[in-house]
CSV table of C-alpha atoms in Angstrom, one decimal:
chain,number,residue,atom,x,y,z
A,20,MET,CA,-0.2,0.3,-0.1
A,21,GLY,CA,2.9,2.2,-0.3
A,22,ASP,CA,2.9,4.9,2.0
A,23,PHE,CA,-0.7,5.7,1.9
A,24,ALA,CA,-2.0,4.2,5.0
A,25,PRO,CA,1.1,6.0,7.3
A,26,ARG,CA,0.3,9.3,5.6
A,27,GLN,CA,-3.7,8.5,6.4
A,28,LEU,CA,-2.6,7.5,10.0
A,29,TRP,CA,-0.1,10.7,10.7
A,30,GLN,CA,-2.8,13.0,9.2
A,31,THR,CA,-5.3,11.2,11.9
A,32,ALA,CA,-3.3,11.4,14.3
A,33,CYS,CA,-1.9,15.0,13.9
A,34,SER,CA,-6.0,16.0,14.1
A,35,SER,CA,-6.9,14.6,17.1
A,36,PHE,CA,-7.4,16.0,20.5
A,37,TRP,CA,-5.2,13.9,22.5
A,38,PHE,CA,-1.9,13.3,20.1
A,39,VAL,CA,-0.3,16.9,21.4
A,40,PRO,CA,-1.1,16.1,25.2
A,41,VAL,CA,0.1,12.4,24.6
A,42,VAL,CA,3.7,13.9,22.9
A,43,CYS,CA,4.1,16.3,25.9
A,44,VAL,CA,4.0,14.0,28.6
A,45,VAL,CA,5.8,11.2,26.9
A,46,ALA,CA,8.7,14.3,26.7
A,47,ALA,CA,7.7,15.2,30.2
A,48,LEU,CA,8.6,11.8,31.6
A,49,GLY,CA,11.9,11.3,29.4
A,50,LEU,CA,12.9,14.4,30.9
A,51,ALA,CA,11.8,13.7,34.4
A,52,SER,CA,13.7,10.7,34.2
A,53,GLY,CA,16.8,12.2,32.9
A,54,LEU,CA,17.7,15.4,34.5
A,55,PRO,CA,17.7,14.1,37.9
A,56,VAL,CA,20.5,11.7,37.1
A,57,VAL,CA,22.4,14.6,34.9
A,58,ASP,CA,21.5,16.2,38.7
A,59,ARG,CA,24.2,13.4,40.3
A,60,LEU,CA,26.8,13.7,37.4
A,61,VAL,CA,27.2,17.6,37.5
A,62,GLY,CA,27.1,17.9,41.3
A,63,ASP,CA,26.8,21.6,42.6
A,64,GLU,CA,28.8,23.3,39.7
A,65,LEU,CA,25.6,24.9,39.1
A,66,ALA,CA,24.4,25.3,42.7
A,67,PRO,CA,24.4,29.2,42.3
A,68,TYR,CA,22.0,29.3,39.3
A,69,LEU,CA,19.6,26.6,40.5
A,70,PHE,CA,16.9,26.2,43.0
A,71,PRO,CA,18.9,26.6,46.6
A,72,GLY,CA,16.5,25.0,49.1
A,73,PRO,CA,16.8,21.8,51.1
A,74,PRO,CA,14.9,18.6,50.4
A,75,GLU,CA,12.0,19.3,52.5
A,76,GLY,CA,11.6,23.1,50.6
A,77,ALA,CA,12.1,20.8,47.2
A,78,ARG,CA,8.9,18.9,48.3
A,79,SER,CA,6.8,21.8,49.0
A,80,PHE,CA,7.7,23.5,46.2
A,81,LEU,CA,7.0,20.5,43.8
A,82,GLY,CA,4.0,20.1,45.8
A,83,ALA,CA,2.5,23.6,45.1
A,84,ILE,CA,3.0,22.6,41.4
A,85,ILE,CA,1.1,19.7,41.5
A,86,SER,CA,-1.8,21.1,43.0
A,87,ALA,CA,-1.5,24.3,40.8
A,88,MET,CA,-1.1,22.6,37.8
A,89,ILE,CA,-4.1,20.2,38.0
A,90,SER,CA,-6.0,23.1,38.9
A,91,PHE,CA,-4.9,25.0,35.9
A,92,THR,CA,-5.5,21.7,33.8
A,93,GLY,CA,-9.1,21.5,34.9
A,94,LEU,CA,-10.0,25.0,34.6
A,95,VAL,CA,-8.6,24.6,30.8
A,96,PHE,CA,-10.9,21.6,30.2
A,97,SER,CA,-14.0,23.2,31.8
A,98,ILE,CA,-13.5,26.5,29.7
A,99,THR,CA,-12.5,24.1,26.3
A,100,VAL,CA,-15.9,21.7,27.0
A,101,VAL,CA,-18.0,25.3,27.4
A,102,VAL,CA,-16.7,26.8,24.0
A,103,LEU,CA,-17.6,23.3,22.2
A,104,VAL,CA,-21.2,23.3,23.9
A,105,LEU,CA,-21.9,26.6,22.7
A,106,THR,CA,-20.3,26.8,19.5
A,107,SER,CA,-22.2,23.6,18.6
A,108,GLY,CA,-25.7,25.2,19.6
A,109,GLN,CA,-24.8,28.8,18.0
A,110,PHE,CA,-23.2,27.7,14.8
A,111,SER,CA,-23.2,24.4,13.9
A,112,PRO,CA,-21.8,20.9,15.1
A,113,ARG,CA,-19.6,20.5,11.9
A,114,VAL,CA,-17.2,23.0,13.1
A,115,LEU,CA,-16.4,21.2,16.2
A,116,ARG,CA,-13.7,19.6,14.4
A,117,ARG,CA,-11.9,22.9,14.0
A,118,PHE,CA,-11.8,23.4,17.7
A,119,LEU,CA,-10.3,20.0,18.3
A,120,ARG,CA,-7.8,20.3,16.0
A,121,ASP,CA,-7.2,24.1,17.1
A,122,SER,CA,-3.2,23.5,18.3
A,123,THR,CA,-3.6,26.4,21.5
A,124,ILE,CA,-6.0,24.5,23.2
A,125,GLN,CA,-3.8,21.2,22.2
A,126,TRP,CA,-0.6,22.7,23.6
A,127,ALA,CA,-2.5,24.3,26.5
A,128,LEU,CA,-3.7,20.8,27.4
A,129,GLY,CA,-0.3,19.3,26.6
A,130,VAL,CA,1.7,21.5,28.7
A,131,PHE,CA,-0.2,21.9,32.0
A,132,VAL,CA,-0.6,18.1,32.1
A,133,ALA,CA,3.0,17.8,31.3
A,134,THR,CA,4.2,19.8,34.1
A,135,PHE,CA,2.0,18.3,36.2
A,136,VAL,CA,3.6,15.0,35.3
A,137,TYR,CA,7.0,16.3,35.4
A,138,ALA,CA,6.6,17.6,39.2
A,139,MET,CA,4.9,14.1,40.3
A,140,VAL,CA,7.7,12.1,39.0
A,141,VAL,CA,10.5,14.7,40.0
A,142,ILE,CA,9.6,14.7,43.7
A,143,ARG,CA,10.0,11.1,44.0
A,144,THR,CA,13.7,11.6,43.5
A,145,VAL,CA,13.8,13.7,46.0
A,146,LEU,CA,15.7,12.0,49.4
A,147,GLY,CA,16.6,12.3,52.5
A,148,THR,CA,16.2,15.4,54.8
A,149,ASN,CA,18.7,17.6,55.8
A,150,GLY,CA,21.1,14.6,56.8
A,151,ASP,CA,23.7,12.5,54.7
A,152,GLY,CA,22.1,10.8,52.4
A,153,ALA,CA,20.2,13.7,51.0
A,154,PHE,CA,19.8,14.8,47.5
A,155,VAL,CA,17.7,17.5,45.8
A,156,PRO,CA,17.5,17.6,42.1
A,157,ARG,CA,18.6,21.0,41.8
A,158,ILE,CA,18.4,21.3,38.0
A,159,ALA,CA,15.1,19.1,37.5
A,160,ILE,CA,13.3,21.3,39.5
A,161,THR,CA,14.7,24.5,38.4
A,162,VAL,CA,13.3,23.4,34.7
A,163,ALA,CA,9.7,22.9,36.9
A,164,PHE,CA,10.0,26.1,38.0
A,165,LEU,CA,10.4,27.4,34.2
A,166,LEU,CA,7.5,24.9,32.9
A,167,VAL,CA,5.3,26.9,35.5
A,168,LEU,CA,6.1,30.0,33.9
A,169,ALA,CA,5.7,29.0,30.5
A,170,SER,CA,2.2,27.8,31.9
A,171,VAL,CA,1.2,30.7,33.2
A,172,GLY,CA,2.1,32.2,29.8
A,173,LEU,CA,0.3,29.9,27.7
A,174,PHE,CA,-2.9,30.4,30.3
A,175,ILE,CA,-3.2,34.0,29.2
A,176,HIS,CA,-2.9,33.5,25.4
A,177,TYR,CA,-5.2,30.7,25.9
A,178,ILE,CA,-7.7,32.5,27.3
A,179,ASN,CA,-7.0,35.3,24.9
A,180,HIS,CA,-7.4,32.7,21.8
A,181,ILE,CA,-10.7,31.2,23.0
A,182,ALA,CA,-11.9,34.9,23.3
A,183,GLN,CA,-11.2,35.2,20.0
A,184,VAL,CA,-11.8,32.2,18.1
A,185,ILE,CA,-15.8,32.0,19.1
A,186,ARG,CA,-16.5,35.3,17.3
A,187,VAL,CA,-18.6,34.8,14.9
A,188,SER,CA,-16.4,36.5,12.0
A,189,SER,CA,-13.6,34.5,13.3
A,190,ILE,CA,-15.4,30.8,12.7
A,191,ILE,CA,-16.3,32.0,9.2
A,192,THR,CA,-12.9,33.4,8.6
A,193,GLY,CA,-11.5,30.2,9.7
A,194,ILE,CA,-13.8,27.7,7.4
A,195,ALA,CA,-13.6,30.5,4.3
A,196,THR,CA,-9.4,30.2,4.6
A,197,GLU,CA,-9.6,26.6,5.1
A,198,THR,CA,-11.6,25.8,2.0
A,199,GLU,CA,-9.5,28.2,-0.1
A,200,GLN,CA,-6.2,26.4,1.0
A,201,LEU,CA,-7.7,23.0,-0.2
A,202,LEU,CA,-9.0,24.7,-3.4
A,203,GLU,CA,-5.8,25.9,-4.2
A,204,ARG,CA,-4.3,22.8,-3.3
A,205,LEU,CA,-6.7,20.5,-5.1
A,206,TRP,CA,-7.3,22.1,-7.9
A,207,PRO,CA,-4.6,24.9,-8.7
A,208,ALA,CA,-5.4,27.3,-11.9
A,209,GLU,CA,-4.5,25.6,-15.2
A,210,ASP,CA,-6.2,25.6,-18.6
A,211,ILE,CA,-4.6,21.4,-19.1
A,212,ASP,CA,-7.7,19.4,-20.8
A,213,PRO,CA,-7.5,15.8,-19.8
A,214,PRO,CA,-8.1,13.2,-22.4
A,215,PRO,CA,-11.9,11.9,-23.0
A,216,LEU,CA,-12.9,8.9,-20.9
A,217,ARG,CA,-13.5,6.5,-23.8
A,218,GLN,CA,-17.4,4.7,-24.1
A,219,LEU,CA,-17.8,2.2,-21.4
A,220,ASP,CA,-19.8,-1.0,-21.6
A,221,ALA,CA,-21.3,-2.4,-18.5
A,222,PRO,CA,-18.6,-3.0,-15.8
A,223,ASP,CA,-16.9,-6.1,-15.5
A,224,ALA,CA,-16.8,-6.0,-11.6
A,225,ALA,CA,-18.1,-4.0,-8.9
A,226,VAL,CA,-16.6,-3.6,-5.6
A,227,PRO,CA,-18.8,-3.0,-2.7
A,228,ALA,CA,-18.2,-0.8,0.4
A,229,THR,CA,-16.8,-3.4,3.2
A,230,GLY,CA,-18.5,-0.9,5.6
A,231,ALA,CA,-20.6,2.3,6.1
A,232,GLY,CA,-18.9,5.4,6.4
A,233,VAL,CA,-18.4,8.8,4.4
A,234,VAL,CA,-15.5,8.6,1.3
A,235,VAL,CA,-12.7,10.8,2.7
A,236,SER,CA,-9.9,10.1,0.6
A,237,VAL,CA,-8.6,7.7,-2.0
A,238,ASP,CA,-5.3,7.2,-3.3
A,239,GLU,CA,-5.4,8.0,-7.1
A,240,PRO,CA,-1.6,7.3,-8.2
A,241,ALA,CA,-1.8,3.9,-6.4
A,242,ILE,CA,-4.9,3.1,-8.3
A,243,VAL,CA,-3.9,4.5,-11.4
A,244,ARG,CA,-0.7,2.4,-11.5
A,245,ARG,CA,-2.2,-0.9,-10.8
A,246,ALA,CA,-5.0,-0.4,-13.3
A,247,GLY,CA,-2.9,0.4,-15.8
A,248,ARG,CA,-0.9,-2.7,-15.1
A,249,GLU,CA,-3.9,-4.5,-15.2
A,250,HIS,CA,-5.3,-2.6,-18.5
A,251,ARG,CA,-8.6,-1.6,-16.3
A,252,VAL,CA,-10.4,1.3,-15.9
A,253,VAL,CA,-11.4,2.1,-12.5
A,254,GLU,CA,-14.9,4.5,-11.4
A,255,LEU,CA,-15.3,5.8,-7.8
A,256,VAL,CA,-19.3,5.7,-7.7
A,257,PRO,CA,-19.6,8.2,-4.8
A,258,ARG,CA,-17.6,11.4,-4.8
A,259,ILE,CA,-15.5,12.5,-2.1
A,260,GLY,CA,-17.9,13.5,1.4
A,261,ASP,CA,-20.5,11.3,-0.1
A,262,TYR,CA,-22.3,8.6,2.5
A,263,VAL,CA,-21.9,5.2,1.2
A,264,PRO,CA,-23.6,1.8,3.3
A,265,LYS,CA,-22.0,-1.3,3.6
A,266,GLY,CA,-22.4,-3.6,0.9
A,267,GLY,CA,-23.2,-0.1,-1.3
A,268,PRO,CA,-21.6,0.2,-4.4
A,269,LEU,CA,-18.3,1.4,-4.0
A,270,PHE,CA,-16.1,1.0,-7.5
A,271,ARG,CA,-16.9,0.1,-10.9
A,272,VAL,CA,-14.2,-2.0,-12.7
A,273,TYR,CA,-14.1,-2.3,-16.7
A,274,GLY,CA,-11.6,-4.5,-18.5
A,275,GLY,CA,-8.9,-7.1,-17.2
A,276,ASN,CA,-9.5,-9.8,-15.3
A,277,GLY,CA,-8.7,-11.2,-11.5
A,278,GLU,CA,-9.6,-10.3,-8.1
A,279,VAL,CA,-10.6,-6.6,-7.6
A,280,ASP,CA,-11.2,-6.2,-3.5
A,281,TRP,CA,-7.3,-4.7,-3.4
A,282,LEU,CA,-9.6,-1.7,-4.7
A,283,THR,CA,-10.7,-1.1,-1.2
A,284,GLU,CA,-7.2,-0.8,0.4
A,285,TRP,CA,-6.9,2.2,-1.3
A,286,VAL,CA,-10.2,4.1,0.1
A,287,VAL,CA,-10.6,6.0,3.3
A,288,MET,CA,-13.7,5.9,4.9
A,289,ALA,CA,-15.1,7.9,8.0
A,290,ASP,CA,-18.1,8.4,10.4
A,291,GLU,CA,-18.2,12.1,9.1
A,292,ARG,CA,-17.1,14.5,6.3
A,293,THR,CA,-13.6,16.4,6.8
A,294,MET,CA,-11.5,19.1,4.6
A,295,GLN,CA,-8.5,16.5,4.0
A,296,CYS,CA,-10.0,16.6,0.4
A,297,ASP,CA,-13.8,17.5,0.7
A,298,LEU,CA,-14.3,20.9,-0.9
A,299,ALA,CA,-17.9,21.0,-1.1
A,300,PHE,CA,-17.7,20.3,3.3
A,301,GLY,CA,-16.3,24.2,3.5
A,302,PHE,CA,-19.2,24.9,1.8
A,303,ARG,CA,-21.6,23.0,4.1
A,304,GLN,CA,-20.0,24.4,7.2
A,305,LEU,CA,-20.8,27.9,5.8
A,306,VAL,CA,-24.4,27.3,5.1
A,307,ASP,CA,-25.1,25.6,8.2
A,308,ILE,CA,-24.0,28.5,10.2
A,309,ALA,CA,-25.8,31.0,7.8
A,310,GLU,CA,-29.0,28.7,8.0
A,311,ARG,CA,-28.8,28.8,11.9
A,312,ALA,CA,-28.4,32.7,12.0
A,313,LEU,CA,-31.4,33.0,9.9
A,314,SER,CA,-33.6,30.6,12.3
A,315,PRO,CA,-36.5,32.1,14.2
A,316,GLY,CA,-34.9,31.5,17.4
A,317,ILE,CA,-31.4,33.8,16.0
A,318,ASN,CA,-32.9,35.6,13.4
A,319,ASP,CA,-29.2,37.3,12.3
A,320,PRO,CA,-29.3,38.0,9.0
A,321,THR,CA,-26.0,39.9,9.4
A,322,THR,CA,-24.2,37.0,10.5
A,323,ALA,CA,-25.8,35.3,7.4
A,324,THR,CA,-24.7,38.1,4.7
A,325,GLN,CA,-20.9,37.7,6.3
A,326,VAL,CA,-21.5,33.6,5.2
A,327,VAL,CA,-22.4,35.0,1.8
A,328,ASP,CA,-19.4,37.0,1.7
A,329,ALA,CA,-17.2,34.4,2.3
A,330,MET,CA,-18.8,32.3,-0.2
A,331,HIS,CA,-18.6,35.1,-2.7
A,332,ASP,CA,-14.9,34.8,-2.7
A,333,LEU,CA,-14.8,31.0,-2.9
A,334,LEU,CA,-17.4,31.1,-5.6
A,335,ARG,CA,-15.4,33.9,-7.4
A,336,ARG,CA,-12.4,31.5,-7.3
A,337,LEU,CA,-14.2,28.7,-8.8
A,338,ALA,CA,-16.1,30.6,-11.6
A,339,THR,CA,-12.6,31.6,-13.1
A,340,ARG,CA,-11.0,28.8,-13.4
A,341,ARG,CA,-12.1,25.4,-15.5
A,342,LEU,CA,-12.7,23.0,-12.9
A,343,PRO,CA,-11.0,19.2,-13.2
A,344,THR,CA,-13.0,16.6,-14.6
A,345,GLY,CA,-11.6,13.5,-12.0
A,346,ARG,CA,-10.0,11.9,-14.7
A,347,HIS,CA,-6.4,10.0,-13.9
A,348,THR,CA,-4.4,9.0,-16.6
A,349,ASP,CA,-1.0,6.5,-16.5
A,350,ASP,CA,2.0,7.1,-18.0
A,351,ALA,CA,0.8,6.5,-21.7
A,352,GLY,CA,-1.8,8.8,-21.3
A,353,THR,CA,-4.9,6.6,-21.2
A,354,VAL,CA,-7.5,7.3,-18.5
A,355,ARG,CA,-7.3,4.8,-16.0
A,356,PHE,CA,-9.1,6.1,-12.7
A,357,ALA,CA,-12.2,8.6,-12.9
A,358,VAL,CA,-13.7,10.1,-9.4
A,359,PRO,CA,-16.7,12.2,-10.0
A,360,GLN,CA,-16.6,15.8,-9.3
A,361,TYR,CA,-18.8,18.7,-8.1
A,362,GLY,CA,-19.1,21.2,-10.8
A,363,PHE,CA,-19.4,24.7,-10.5
A,364,ALA,CA,-23.6,24.4,-10.9
A,365,ASP,CA,-23.0,22.2,-8.1
A,366,PHE,CA,-20.9,24.3,-5.8
A,367,LEU,CA,-23.3,27.3,-6.7
A,368,GLN,CA,-26.3,25.1,-5.7
A,369,VAL,CA,-24.6,23.9,-2.1
A,370,ALA,CA,-23.8,27.6,-1.3
A,371,LEU,CA,-27.1,29.4,-2.3
A,372,ARG,CA,-29.8,27.2,-2.3
A,373,GLU,CA,-30.8,27.0,1.5
A,374,VAL,CA,-29.3,30.3,2.1
A,375,TRP,CA,-32.2,31.7,-0.2
A,376,PHE,CA,-34.9,29.2,1.0
A,377,TYR,CA,-34.5,30.5,4.4
A,378,GLY,CA,-33.6,34.1,3.9
A,379,SER,CA,-35.5,35.5,0.8
A,380,ASP,CA,-37.8,36.9,3.0
A,381,SER,CA,-35.0,38.7,4.8
A,382,THR,CA,-34.0,42.7,4.0
A,383,GLN,CA,-30.2,41.9,3.9
A,384,VAL,CA,-29.8,38.4,2.0
A,385,PRO,CA,-31.5,38.4,-1.3
A,386,GLU,CA,-29.8,41.8,-2.3
A,387,ARG,CA,-26.1,40.4,-0.7
A,388,ILE,CA,-27.1,37.1,-3.2
A,389,GLU,CA,-28.4,39.5,-6.2
A,390,LEU,CA,-24.8,41.0,-5.6
A,391,LEU,CA,-23.0,38.0,-5.6
A,392,LEU,CA,-24.2,36.6,-8.4
A,393,MET,CA,-24.0,40.1,-11.0
A,394,ASP,CA,-20.1,39.9,-10.0
A,395,LEU,CA,-20.0,36.2,-10.9
A,396,ALA,CA,-21.7,36.8,-14.0
A,397,ASP,CA,-19.5,39.1,-15.0
A,398,ALA,CA,-16.2,37.2,-14.0
A,399,ALA,CA,-17.2,33.7,-14.6
A,400,LEU,CA,-16.1,31.8,-17.3
A,401,PRO,CA,-18.5,30.8,-20.5
A,402,GLU,CA,-18.8,27.4,-19.5
A,403,HIS,CA,-19.9,28.6,-15.6
A,404,GLN,CA,-22.3,31.1,-17.1
A,405,GLN,CA,-25.7,29.1,-17.3
A,406,PRO,CA,-26.0,28.5,-13.6
A,407,VAL,CA,-25.3,31.8,-12.6
A,408,ARG,CA,-27.6,33.2,-15.3
A,409,ARG,CA,-30.2,30.8,-13.8
A,410,TRP,CA,-29.7,31.8,-10.3
A,411,LEU,CA,-30.3,35.4,-11.3
A,412,ASP,CA,-33.4,34.7,-12.7
A,413,ILE,CA,-34.8,33.4,-9.6
A,414,VAL,CA,-33.1,36.4,-7.1
A,415,ARG,CA,-33.6,39.3,-9.4
A,416,PRO,CA,-37.1,39.1,-9.7
A,417,VAL,CA,-37.8,38.9,-5.7
A,418,VAL,CA,-35.1,41.7,-5.4
A,419,ASP,CA,-37.0,44.0,-7.8
A,420,GLU,CA,-40.3,43.4,-6.3
A,421,ARG,CA,-38.8,44.3,-2.6
A,422,ARG,CA,-37.3,47.6,-4.2
A,423,ARG,CA,-40.6,48.5,-5.6
A,424,VAL,CA,-43.1,47.9,-2.4
A,425,SER,CA,-40.4,49.4,-0.4
A,426,PRO,CA,-38.8,52.1,-2.3
A,427,ASP,CA,-36.3,53.5,0.8
A,428,LEU,CA,-35.1,50.1,0.7
A,429,PRO,CA,-31.2,50.3,0.2
A,430,GLY,CA,-29.9,49.2,-3.4
A,431,THR,CA,-27.1,47.4,-2.1
A,432,ALA,CA,-26.7,44.9,1.0
A,433,SER,CA,-22.6,45.2,0.5
A,434,SER,CA,-22.7,47.6,3.9
A,435,PRO,CA,-25.8,46.4,5.9
A,436,VAL,CA,-26.7,48.7,8.8
């Protein structure tokens, strides 16, 4: 399977909430075990610059660190849980993954727990009292003091960071930026035409899903290489981000002979969509925030227009480039693997359909959508014009009627008051 499985495992670990804290704890255990040994080797050569107290003072000092750090850790964990609950209820449950992958939250918990574990291990190496046989790991205790200072600084940064990331503008901007980065990584602007896919007959074999889940990613180069060796053409049935039930169609295989179950080794399925390769999921998260803002219980059309602003930039980037067809070729230029793709009309539908359904009665949203569509009509490539015009035919009559009935209504929603 090459490096596909290790790469997926590494990406999953790095995006997990527990990974950074575990790394910090392991590092703390190694440091707490090694520094007392260094203390015994160095002796009192660095004593003027290190912790000066006797064994009893060292125990009291480390005990205070242990008590303080476990309180710090509990406070940070409580704040994080409250933020997750509020964010899920106010915006969308699908944005929780961003907070779980937030590096500041992970490092705050990691450093606090690591400092606690470090002090717990070091206190065991303090021996005796003031008589013979007493041992105080002065270097290790000084490092514990430095870790406490680092924890205090990180706690201040954590509080400021949490106050910033729960702002609706920060959440919208963060999702939009992540979606933009994925767009530029997956679909860089280029004018290369892939070769056409030859006319295919009925598939020679079908590969069902071995378990239920959402298709997160596939190893396209590996499938192309093996399909080329076996003279096959492989077609992925669902799009990236689609749900497939157990036993549902996952691949169709044309040509060749022999077993095809190896295809399931090159696809990753999960219980929810991710931003790894699923560009439409970025739009899905933004639309969810807009829907929640337009609900009667919240009634916040200004937030919905902020979402439309963010999607405007993303849609303009899509409208001004030729989108890939999902056809992947071998070294000879023959199409060996086909992945169904979202077209520009699909992205426009995902971005606008539900926002228009819930926000067409709003004062701000319809005119902001009209402004978005008018800009896309000017900027879009010819092959993307038709869905834009179709949406304009839906939106413009509603906006014109609103202006006729309420002539004092502003002519643009670009600067809502």
